[in-house]
Amino acid sequence: MQTTLTLAAGLILFGAAAGSVMAAEDGKAKPVERPRSESQGERLYNGIVLPETWPPKDVDPRDTAPMPVPYLKHPPKVIPIDVGRQLFVDDFLIESHSLARTFHKPEKYSGNPVLLPETPLERQGKFDDSAVVKGGGLWWDPTERIFKLWYEAGWLTTVAYATSKDGLHWDRPDLDVKPGTNQVLPTDLVYDSGNVVVDWDARNPEQRYKMFFRKPGGNVPGMSLTSPDGIHWNRRVETGVCGDRSTMFYNPFRKKWVYSLRSSFRGRSRDYWECDDFLDGATWKPNEPVHWAAADRDDPKDPQTQRVPQLYNLDAVAYESIMLGFFEIHHGPPNDVCAKAGLPKITDLNFCYSRDGFHWDRPDRRAHIPSERWNSPAWDRGYVQPLGNICTIRGDKLWLYYSAFRGDPTKTSKVNRLNGMHQHGATGIAFLRRDGFASMDAGATAGTLTTRPIRFAGSHLFVNVDAPQGELRAEILDDLGQPIRPFTLENCRPVRADSTLEALTWTSGDLASLRGRPVQIRFALRNGSLYAFWISRDATGRSDGYLAGGGPGYTGPTDTEGRAALDAEKQLGVRLLPSRPDSPPRP
C-alpha cells in the first residue's frame, strides 16, 4: 500500500488562488514580477508565456525562501490541454474544489537490488565495487523491444551498457570498446557521473544518443559526446567548466538541452544552462550559466545528522504534460566523517514538478525515495541517487530506478578510495501508480473540482481514477459557468472503477463539437481518488504526452498508443517478488 500524506482532513475548499507559492516576507527586496498578460516572450504548449529575459537571472543566492513559481500566481486565462495527461500536482489547472489533495510515495521493490556489481569491470578493486545508475540512462527501444541501460561500473571509473526484456534481469553484452567487457565509454576517458539521453528528434542519425559526463576532480570542463548506437561514442566536445555531479536533460516542450550544473551559491546548489544544439551549445563561459535551484528553509533537517539540507543533484525528464524531476537532498555527514565510519553520506530523493522547465514546485517535502540510514543494514543505507531520466512506464505503474550504497564499516580511512563509504553500490526500483504523484480525494460526502478555462482539440475524455466503491461524474461548463447540454452531470455515465485509463462519457453528444472553445470541466467525486484527466484525439485513450523512459507497447517518445500499451505490458507477464519486509539485505 502506498504511503500518503493528506494535506487536509476531510474536505477542504480552496479558491482560485489556492496552491500559489508566495514569496516570503523576510524584509528583503524582491524583484517586481511582470504580470502574465504583459509577458512578451515564448508561448509554451500549456499557454504559459515566458518573460522576454530567459532564463531568469533574478535568483537571490541569500534568499532561503522556496523558489517562486510565476505560472501558479498568474496562470493563463485559457489553458490548452492537448499535450499529455493533466496532473493535479499543483493548482495550475484548478479554479476551485472541495476535495482533499493527497501526495503519494513510491514503494520500494521487495526484490531489490536488481543490478549488483558482479563483473571485474564493476568490481574494480577492494573498495570500489558498484553497478549504479547515478544519472546514466534507461530507455525502452521500441524497435528491438528491450530496455537499454547505461550505468556506472566501478566507482569513478567508466560507463557500461546492459539490456533487459523485463526491466528486472539484465544482460551484459560483450562489446568491442574494451573487448571482454560491456564498457562503452572510450577507454581514454574516466567517469565521475553524467547522463545518456535518446534524441528522438536527431536530424543526424550519427547523433541519436547524447551523453554528458564529468571526470573526477574539482571545477573542470565536462565532456559532451554523441553516438549512433549508444555504444560507439564518436564525436566529443569539451564543455564549459562545471562542478562534480553535473548532469543534463532534454526539455522536448521547448526543444532545449539543459545542463544542470553543480554550483555553490548556497551550499551545494545548481546553475542552469540551456541551448538548442547539444554539442555547439555546450561551450559556456564562466559566469554565463545562471543561478537556478537550491535547498531552502522548507526542507526538513534529518533528525540524526541535524545538518542544513543541500541540493546535491537535480535531474529531470518530460512526463506527460510536465517536467518531472528529483531534487537529491544531501543531509551529510561530511565526507571525512563518512570515510572514518566507512559508511555512505545520506541523500534522499524528493519529487519536483515544473510546467516551464525552470521553476520547480515541491509541495511535498518528504523523502519520496529515502536512504535507509546508518542504523540499517539495508543495501540502500545511503547515497541514494536518481536515474537520469527518472522512470519508465510499465502498464499501470511507474518504475523509478535508483542507486544506493551499503558501505562497509569494517573499512575506514581518511584517504578517499581506501575506505568503505562507496562500497557495495547497486541499483533498485521503486513503484508508483501511473500519474500517482498526487490525487484529489473525496469520502462518503461527494465533492467537486472545477478546472480553469481550458481548450482542447480532442474528442474523448479519459480519467485516471480509483473509485470502485464510489463514483465519478463530470459536466462541461460554458464561459458563464453554466452546464452545456448534453454534457451535464445528470447525463454523465458514472465511473465506478480503479483504472489508470478509463473513458468518461455522456448518454449523448460528441465532445468534438466543443473543440477550440474555452470551457471548464466540473468533476463530481464520491468515495474515490482522481489522479489525472485528458481529452484524447480518439477512443484509444492516447494522451500524446511524453513518456519519460518509455516502456513496452510504446513506439516513440509520446503516448500514441493508449490502451494498447496496457495490453502490451500484460502480455509481457512480468512477475514481481512478493513483499518481504523482514528479509535480510542481499549482498
XYZ file of C-alpha atoms in Angstrom, residues 80-383:
304
model
C -4.515 24.355 -23.808
C -4.541 20.686 -22.743
C -3.693 18.838 -25.960
C -0.301 17.617 -24.688
C -0.434 14.802 -22.197
C -2.361 13.741 -19.147
C -3.261 16.658 -16.890
C -1.940 16.085 -13.359
C -3.029 17.525 -10.007
C 0.449 18.062 -8.560
C -0.431 21.766 -8.145
C -3.396 24.097 -8.695
C -2.380 25.237 -12.169
C -5.466 23.551 -13.670
C -7.841 24.086 -10.742
C -10.174 27.037 -10.294
C -11.916 25.648 -7.206
C -12.503 22.390 -5.393
C -13.906 20.829 -2.241
C -11.641 17.774 -2.271
C -8.591 16.759 -0.245
C -5.245 16.511 -2.012
C -3.016 13.583 -1.091
C 0.623 13.228 -2.129
C 1.875 9.671 -2.571
C 5.227 7.956 -2.101
C 6.674 5.170 -4.260
C 7.047 1.724 -2.743
C 10.472 0.107 -2.882
C 10.635 -3.264 -4.628
C 10.984 -6.158 -2.216
C 13.381 -7.878 -4.641
C 15.917 -5.045 -4.641
C 18.599 -4.610 -5.752
C 18.094 -5.675 -9.365
C 21.612 -4.787 -10.536
C 24.609 -5.757 -8.391
C 28.355 -5.445 -9.024
C 29.274 -8.865 -10.369
C 31.828 -8.486 -13.185
C 35.509 -7.490 -12.986
C 34.545 -4.168 -14.600
C 32.080 -3.496 -11.781
C 34.365 -4.770 -9.043
C 37.346 -2.570 -9.818
C 39.117 -3.188 -6.588
C 38.930 -3.840 -2.901
C 36.970 -0.677 -2.140
C 35.210 0.249 -5.377
C 32.531 -2.282 -6.304
C 29.429 -0.674 -7.801
C 26.855 -1.000 -10.564
C 24.834 2.183 -10.187
C 22.692 4.451 -12.330
C 23.840 7.659 -10.536
C 22.392 9.511 -13.520
C 23.021 7.312 -16.544
C 20.001 6.445 -18.643
C 17.366 3.739 -19.051
C 15.280 3.847 -22.229
C 12.851 1.490 -23.945
C 13.836 0.722 -27.531
C 10.578 0.081 -29.455
C 12.405 -1.390 -32.457
C 14.371 -4.013 -30.559
C 11.731 -4.268 -27.808
C 14.234 -4.162 -24.998
C 15.317 -1.794 -22.268
C 18.753 -0.251 -22.729
C 20.676 0.828 -19.642
C 23.787 2.976 -19.263
C 25.275 2.843 -15.781
C 28.465 3.462 -13.827
C 30.591 0.334 -13.479
C 33.078 0.563 -10.633
C 33.422 3.675 -8.526
C 34.565 6.734 -10.536
C 35.675 4.560 -13.418
C 33.591 4.074 -16.559
C 30.176 3.658 -18.213
C 28.785 0.218 -19.040
C 25.792 -0.933 -21.060
C 23.181 -3.601 -20.316
C 19.885 -4.746 -21.818
C 16.738 -6.319 -20.439
C 13.416 -7.632 -21.700
C 11.589 -7.188 -18.403
C 13.472 -4.413 -16.562
C 14.474 -6.820 -13.788
C 17.054 -9.190 -15.265
C 19.990 -7.631 -17.098
C 22.302 -8.962 -19.805
C 25.786 -7.505 -20.164
C 26.852 -7.902 -23.812
C 30.480 -8.411 -24.799
C 31.367 -5.226 -26.711
C 34.361 -4.122 -28.777
C 35.104 -0.848 -26.939
C 37.037 -2.790 -24.335
C 36.901 -6.424 -25.510
C 35.629 -8.880 -22.953
C 33.502 -6.243 -21.177
C 30.311 -4.231 -21.641
C 32.138 -0.907 -21.347
C 31.011 1.855 -23.740
C 32.897 4.921 -22.518
C 36.036 5.400 -24.650
C 38.967 3.894 -22.778
C 40.890 7.188 -22.627
C 38.149 8.772 -20.504
C 37.401 8.417 -16.774
C 33.859 8.848 -15.486
C 32.528 10.585 -12.387
C 28.836 11.000 -13.239
C 26.575 12.006 -16.116
C 23.572 11.146 -18.273
C 22.643 9.392 -21.502
C 19.574 10.607 -23.446
C 17.954 9.199 -26.579
C 17.433 12.041 -29.059
C 14.214 11.078 -30.840
C 14.380 14.248 -32.951
C 18.002 13.882 -34.057
C 18.367 15.025 -37.672
C 21.694 13.252 -37.935
C 21.391 9.511 -37.118
C 25.048 9.566 -36.086
C 23.958 11.672 -33.099
C 20.927 9.653 -31.992
C 22.361 9.187 -28.489
C 23.727 12.012 -26.329
C 25.993 11.705 -23.306
C 27.280 14.359 -20.923
C 29.687 13.430 -18.158
C 32.202 14.843 -15.732
C 35.526 13.285 -14.895
C 36.560 13.142 -11.212
C 38.040 16.274 -9.721
C 37.226 19.876 -8.833
C 35.877 22.526 -11.176
C 36.926 21.309 -14.620
C 35.325 21.124 -18.081
C 32.857 18.320 -18.747
C 32.511 16.323 -21.932
C 29.538 16.037 -24.315
C 29.520 13.091 -26.734
C 27.208 11.652 -29.389
C 26.736 8.157 -30.762
C 24.718 6.397 -33.479
C 24.080 3.305 -31.346
C 24.785 4.211 -27.723
C 27.898 2.042 -27.780
C 30.391 3.809 -30.014
C 30.789 7.456 -28.995
C 32.395 9.141 -31.995
C 32.008 12.879 -31.517
C 33.058 14.765 -28.423
C 33.126 18.388 -27.309
C 34.716 19.764 -24.173
C 32.142 21.824 -22.312
C 32.477 24.838 -20.073
C 33.801 24.437 -16.543
C 31.437 22.821 -14.002
C 31.487 21.156 -10.594
C 31.242 17.423 -9.983
C 27.882 15.643 -10.228
C 26.777 17.959 -13.026
C 24.232 16.428 -15.407
C 21.948 17.282 -18.332
C 18.464 16.537 -19.656
C 16.291 17.346 -22.661
C 13.190 19.543 -22.479
C 11.115 18.485 -25.531
C 8.377 21.013 -24.795
C 10.826 23.778 -25.740
C 13.341 21.637 -27.659
C 16.175 22.711 -25.382
C 19.133 20.837 -23.961
C 19.544 21.782 -20.304
C 22.788 21.396 -18.379
C 22.191 21.060 -14.636
C 25.486 22.308 -13.264
C 26.752 21.980 -9.731
C 27.155 25.369 -8.117
C 27.884 26.654 -4.620
C 25.840 29.840 -4.402
C 24.071 28.397 -1.336
C 25.950 25.310 -0.276
C 25.566 22.553 -2.850
C 23.206 24.058 -5.429
C 22.583 24.181 -9.195
C 23.197 26.563 -12.071
C 21.292 26.425 -15.355
C 22.457 26.471 -18.966
C 20.202 25.799 -21.954
C 20.987 25.520 -25.656
C 19.422 24.453 -28.952
C 22.308 22.305 -30.162
C 23.709 19.746 -27.742
C 27.323 19.998 -28.933
C 27.581 23.549 -30.254
C 25.810 24.954 -27.208
C 27.930 23.139 -24.623
C 30.772 25.651 -24.566
C 29.542 28.104 -21.945
C 31.897 30.660 -20.464
C 32.450 31.319 -16.753
C 29.501 33.154 -15.159
C 27.249 32.584 -18.196
C 25.066 29.888 -16.561
C 22.503 31.457 -14.216
C 21.821 30.555 -10.597
C 18.915 28.138 -10.555
C 17.949 25.882 -7.680
C 18.913 25.051 -4.114
C 17.500 23.500 -0.978
C 15.509 26.011 1.045
C 14.146 26.624 4.525
C 11.173 24.317 3.942
C 13.437 21.295 3.520
C 13.379 19.439 6.863
C 16.606 18.586 8.640
C 17.467 14.947 9.066
C 16.694 14.026 12.710
C 20.037 12.266 13.074
C 22.545 14.492 11.283
C 20.711 17.798 12.021
C 22.609 19.454 9.187
C 21.192 22.155 6.904
C 19.998 20.301 3.761
C 21.717 20.999 0.452
C 20.817 20.225 -3.170
C 23.211 17.517 -4.287
C 21.753 16.978 -7.753
C 18.755 17.819 -9.950
C 17.709 15.507 -12.795
C 14.528 15.798 -14.862
C 12.539 14.278 -17.718
C 9.392 15.066 -19.681
C 6.456 13.093 -18.284
C 3.022 13.601 -19.872
C 2.321 17.378 -19.630
C 5.059 18.390 -17.163
C 8.763 18.199 -16.475
C 9.216 15.686 -13.671
C 12.338 15.878 -11.542
C 14.124 14.693 -8.445
C 15.806 17.042 -6.003
C 18.533 14.906 -4.468
C 18.763 16.342 -0.958
C 22.055 15.969 0.901
C 21.902 15.609 4.692
C 25.550 14.827 5.436
C 27.546 13.811 7.348
C 30.645 15.468 5.835
C 32.798 13.259 3.628
C 35.567 12.924 6.201
C 33.117 11.663 8.814
C 31.714 9.148 6.316
C 35.199 7.979 5.386
C 36.123 7.365 9.014
C 32.892 5.444 9.533
C 33.123 3.519 6.255
C 29.515 4.472 5.560
C 27.849 6.459 2.749
C 26.613 10.031 3.029
C 22.859 10.434 3.427
C 20.887 11.653 0.400
C 17.143 11.407 -0.256
C 15.091 11.938 -3.418
C 12.253 14.468 -3.398
C 9.825 14.877 -6.328
C 9.667 18.251 -8.070
C 7.388 19.476 -10.866
C 7.718 22.186 -13.493
C 5.477 23.479 -16.269
C 8.036 25.902 -17.744
C 11.213 23.825 -17.306
C 12.912 26.273 -14.947
C 10.730 26.947 -11.905
C 10.186 23.941 -9.645
C 7.250 23.385 -7.308
C 7.810 20.999 -4.400
C 4.564 20.849 -2.425
C 5.507 17.678 -0.513
C 8.930 17.818 1.159
C 9.067 14.249 2.410
C 11.738 11.890 1.122
C 9.978 10.029 -1.691
C 12.845 7.572 -2.110
C 14.878 7.757 1.107
C 18.194 6.432 2.302
C 17.585 3.802 4.976
C 20.213 5.473 7.191
C 23.285 4.181 9.030
C 21.386 2.221 11.677
C 20.041 -0.076 8.951
C 21.933 -2.956 7.288
C 19.960 -2.399 4.053
C 21.593 -2.310 0.618
C 20.349 1.297 0.241
C 21.709 2.531 3.547
C 22.831 5.820 1.984
C 23.913 7.879 -1.024
